[in-house]
């Protein structure tokens, strides 16, 4: 379905997820696989990456995080940088 727009005042406190990402440049469709091992990808913080030029225009980013059980099925605001 389509996500419904939520006013910022109804979201839980925003969670800063701008740090601790994995990054790989290039247009490899295998990068979309959920089970992909990203151990050899570069470490990245989004605020720093967005300020530097990209090599070929394609960059894959990956980050995992867990929500507390009380946050499941609740609107959540994510701060990306």
PDB file of C-alpha atoms in Angstrom:
ATOM      1  CA  UNK A   1       0.000   0.000   0.000  1.00  0.00           C
ATOM      2  CA  UNK A   2       0.849   3.644  -0.111  1.00  0.00           C
ATOM      3  CA  UNK A   3       2.241   5.198   3.061  1.00  0.00           C
ATOM      4  CA  UNK A   4       0.017   7.838   4.553  1.00  0.00           C
ATOM      5  CA  UNK A   5       1.524  11.253   5.197  1.00  0.00           C
ATOM      6  CA  UNK A   6       1.992  11.919   8.911  1.00  0.00           C
ATOM      7  CA  UNK A   7       2.408  15.378  10.431  1.00  0.00           C
ATOM      8  CA  UNK A   8       5.772  15.594  12.211  1.00  0.00           C
ATOM      9  CA  UNK A   9       4.036  16.228  15.532  1.00  0.00           C
ATOM     10  CA  UNK A  10       2.491  12.729  15.462  1.00  0.00           C
ATOM     11  CA  UNK A  11       5.766  10.849  14.878  1.00  0.00           C
ATOM     12  CA  UNK A  12       7.770   9.289  17.679  1.00  0.00           C
ATOM     13  CA  UNK A  13      10.978  11.132  18.533  1.00  0.00           C
ATOM     14  CA  UNK A  14      13.139  11.041  15.384  1.00  0.00           C
ATOM     15  CA  UNK A  15      15.917   8.451  15.370  1.00  0.00           C
ATOM     16  CA  UNK A  16      19.289   9.564  13.998  1.00  0.00           C
ATOM     17  CA  UNK A  17      20.484   6.814  11.654  1.00  0.00           C
ATOM     18  CA  UNK A  18      23.012   8.948   9.765  1.00  0.00           C
ATOM     19  CA  UNK A  19      26.058   7.057  11.073  1.00  0.00           C
ATOM     20  CA  UNK A  20      27.243   3.472  10.720  1.00  0.00           C
ATOM     21  CA  UNK A  21      26.190   2.774   7.122  1.00  0.00           C
ATOM     22  CA  UNK A  22      27.899   0.497   4.603  1.00  0.00           C
ATOM     23  CA  UNK A  23      28.494   1.881   1.110  1.00  0.00           C
ATOM     24  CA  UNK A  24      29.481   0.444  -2.275  1.00  0.00           C
ATOM     25  CA  UNK A  25      29.842   2.417  -5.498  1.00  0.00           C
ATOM     26  CA  UNK A  26      28.838   0.948  -8.853  1.00  0.00           C
ATOM     27  CA  UNK A  27      25.635  -0.330 -10.399  1.00  0.00           C
ATOM     28  CA  UNK A  28      25.625  -3.994  -9.373  1.00  0.00           C
ATOM     29  CA  UNK A  29      22.041  -5.336  -9.102  1.00  0.00           C
ATOM     30  CA  UNK A  30      23.284  -8.003  -6.667  1.00  0.00           C
ATOM     31  CA  UNK A  31      23.674  -5.185  -4.125  1.00  0.00           C
ATOM     32  CA  UNK A  32      19.893  -5.233  -3.684  1.00  0.00           C
ATOM     33  CA  UNK A  33      19.874  -8.752  -2.218  1.00  0.00           C
ATOM     34  CA  UNK A  34      18.767  -8.647   1.448  1.00  0.00           C
ATOM     35  CA  UNK A  35      21.161 -11.486   2.344  1.00  0.00           C
ATOM     36  CA  UNK A  36      24.217  -9.852   0.737  1.00  0.00           C
ATOM     37  CA  UNK A  37      27.386  -9.847   2.844  1.00  0.00           C
ATOM     38  CA  UNK A  38      28.501  -6.191   3.033  1.00  0.00           C
ATOM     39  CA  UNK A  39      31.624  -6.927   5.066  1.00  0.00           C
ATOM     40  CA  UNK A  40      33.873  -5.637   2.282  1.00  0.00           C
ATOM     41  CA  UNK A  41      31.841  -2.465   1.690  1.00  0.00           C
ATOM     42  CA  UNK A  42      33.232   0.865   2.915  1.00  0.00           C
ATOM     43  CA  UNK A  43      32.017   2.331   6.211  1.00  0.00           C
ATOM     44  CA  UNK A  44      30.081   5.567   5.724  1.00  0.00           C
ATOM     45  CA  UNK A  45      28.340   8.372   7.580  1.00  0.00           C
ATOM     46  CA  UNK A  46      25.662   9.862   5.344  1.00  0.00           C
ATOM     47  CA  UNK A  47      26.300  13.514   6.188  1.00  0.00           C
ATOM     48  CA  UNK A  48      29.919  13.116   5.051  1.00  0.00           C
ATOM     49  CA  UNK A  49      29.136  11.066   1.937  1.00  0.00           C
ATOM     50  CA  UNK A  50      26.531  13.523   0.631  1.00  0.00           C
ATOM     51  CA  UNK A  51      29.130  16.313   0.713  1.00  0.00           C
ATOM     52  CA  UNK A  52      31.668  14.469  -1.470  1.00  0.00           C
ATOM     53  CA  UNK A  53      31.359  13.698  -5.210  1.00  0.00           C
ATOM     54  CA  UNK A  54      30.457  10.183  -6.338  1.00  0.00           C
ATOM     55  CA  UNK A  55      32.568   8.262  -8.830  1.00  0.00           C
ATOM     56  CA  UNK A  56      30.048   7.062 -11.422  1.00  0.00           C
ATOM     57  CA  UNK A  57      26.682   8.252 -10.167  1.00  0.00           C
ATOM     58  CA  UNK A  58      25.655   4.919  -8.597  1.00  0.00           C
ATOM     59  CA  UNK A  59      26.115   4.198  -4.906  1.00  0.00           C
ATOM     60  CA  UNK A  60      24.454   1.532  -2.788  1.00  0.00           C
ATOM     61  CA  UNK A  61      23.895   2.109   0.928  1.00  0.00           C
ATOM     62  CA  UNK A  62      22.991  -0.464   3.561  1.00  0.00           C
ATOM     63  CA  UNK A  63      22.125  -0.168   7.255  1.00  0.00           C
ATOM     64  CA  UNK A  64      20.329  -2.414   9.706  1.00  0.00           C
ATOM     65  CA  UNK A  65      18.660  -1.303  12.893  1.00  0.00           C
ATOM     66  CA  UNK A  66      16.151  -2.717  15.335  1.00  0.00           C
ATOM     67  CA  UNK A  67      13.007  -1.183  16.718  1.00  0.00           C
ATOM     68  CA  UNK A  68      11.809  -1.836  20.247  1.00  0.00           C
ATOM     69  CA  UNK A  69       8.647  -3.961  20.439  1.00  0.00           C
ATOM     70  CA  UNK A  70       6.720  -0.866  21.589  1.00  0.00           C
ATOM     71  CA  UNK A  71       7.730   0.897  18.334  1.00  0.00           C
ATOM     72  CA  UNK A  72       6.401  -1.788  15.999  1.00  0.00           C
ATOM     73  CA  UNK A  73       3.489  -0.642  13.834  1.00  0.00           C
ATOM     74  CA  UNK A  74       4.076   2.968  14.929  1.00  0.00           C
ATOM     75  CA  UNK A  75       5.139   5.898  12.726  1.00  0.00           C
ATOM     76  CA  UNK A  76       8.862   6.573  13.100  1.00  0.00           C
ATOM     77  CA  UNK A  77      10.909   9.548  11.915  1.00  0.00           C
ATOM     78  CA  UNK A  78      14.412   8.781  10.639  1.00  0.00           C
ATOM     79  CA  UNK A  79      17.135  11.431  10.470  1.00  0.00           C
ATOM     80  CA  UNK A  80      19.465  10.618   7.566  1.00  0.00           C
ATOM     81  CA  UNK A  81      21.968  13.404   7.939  1.00  0.00           C
TER      82      UNK A  81
END
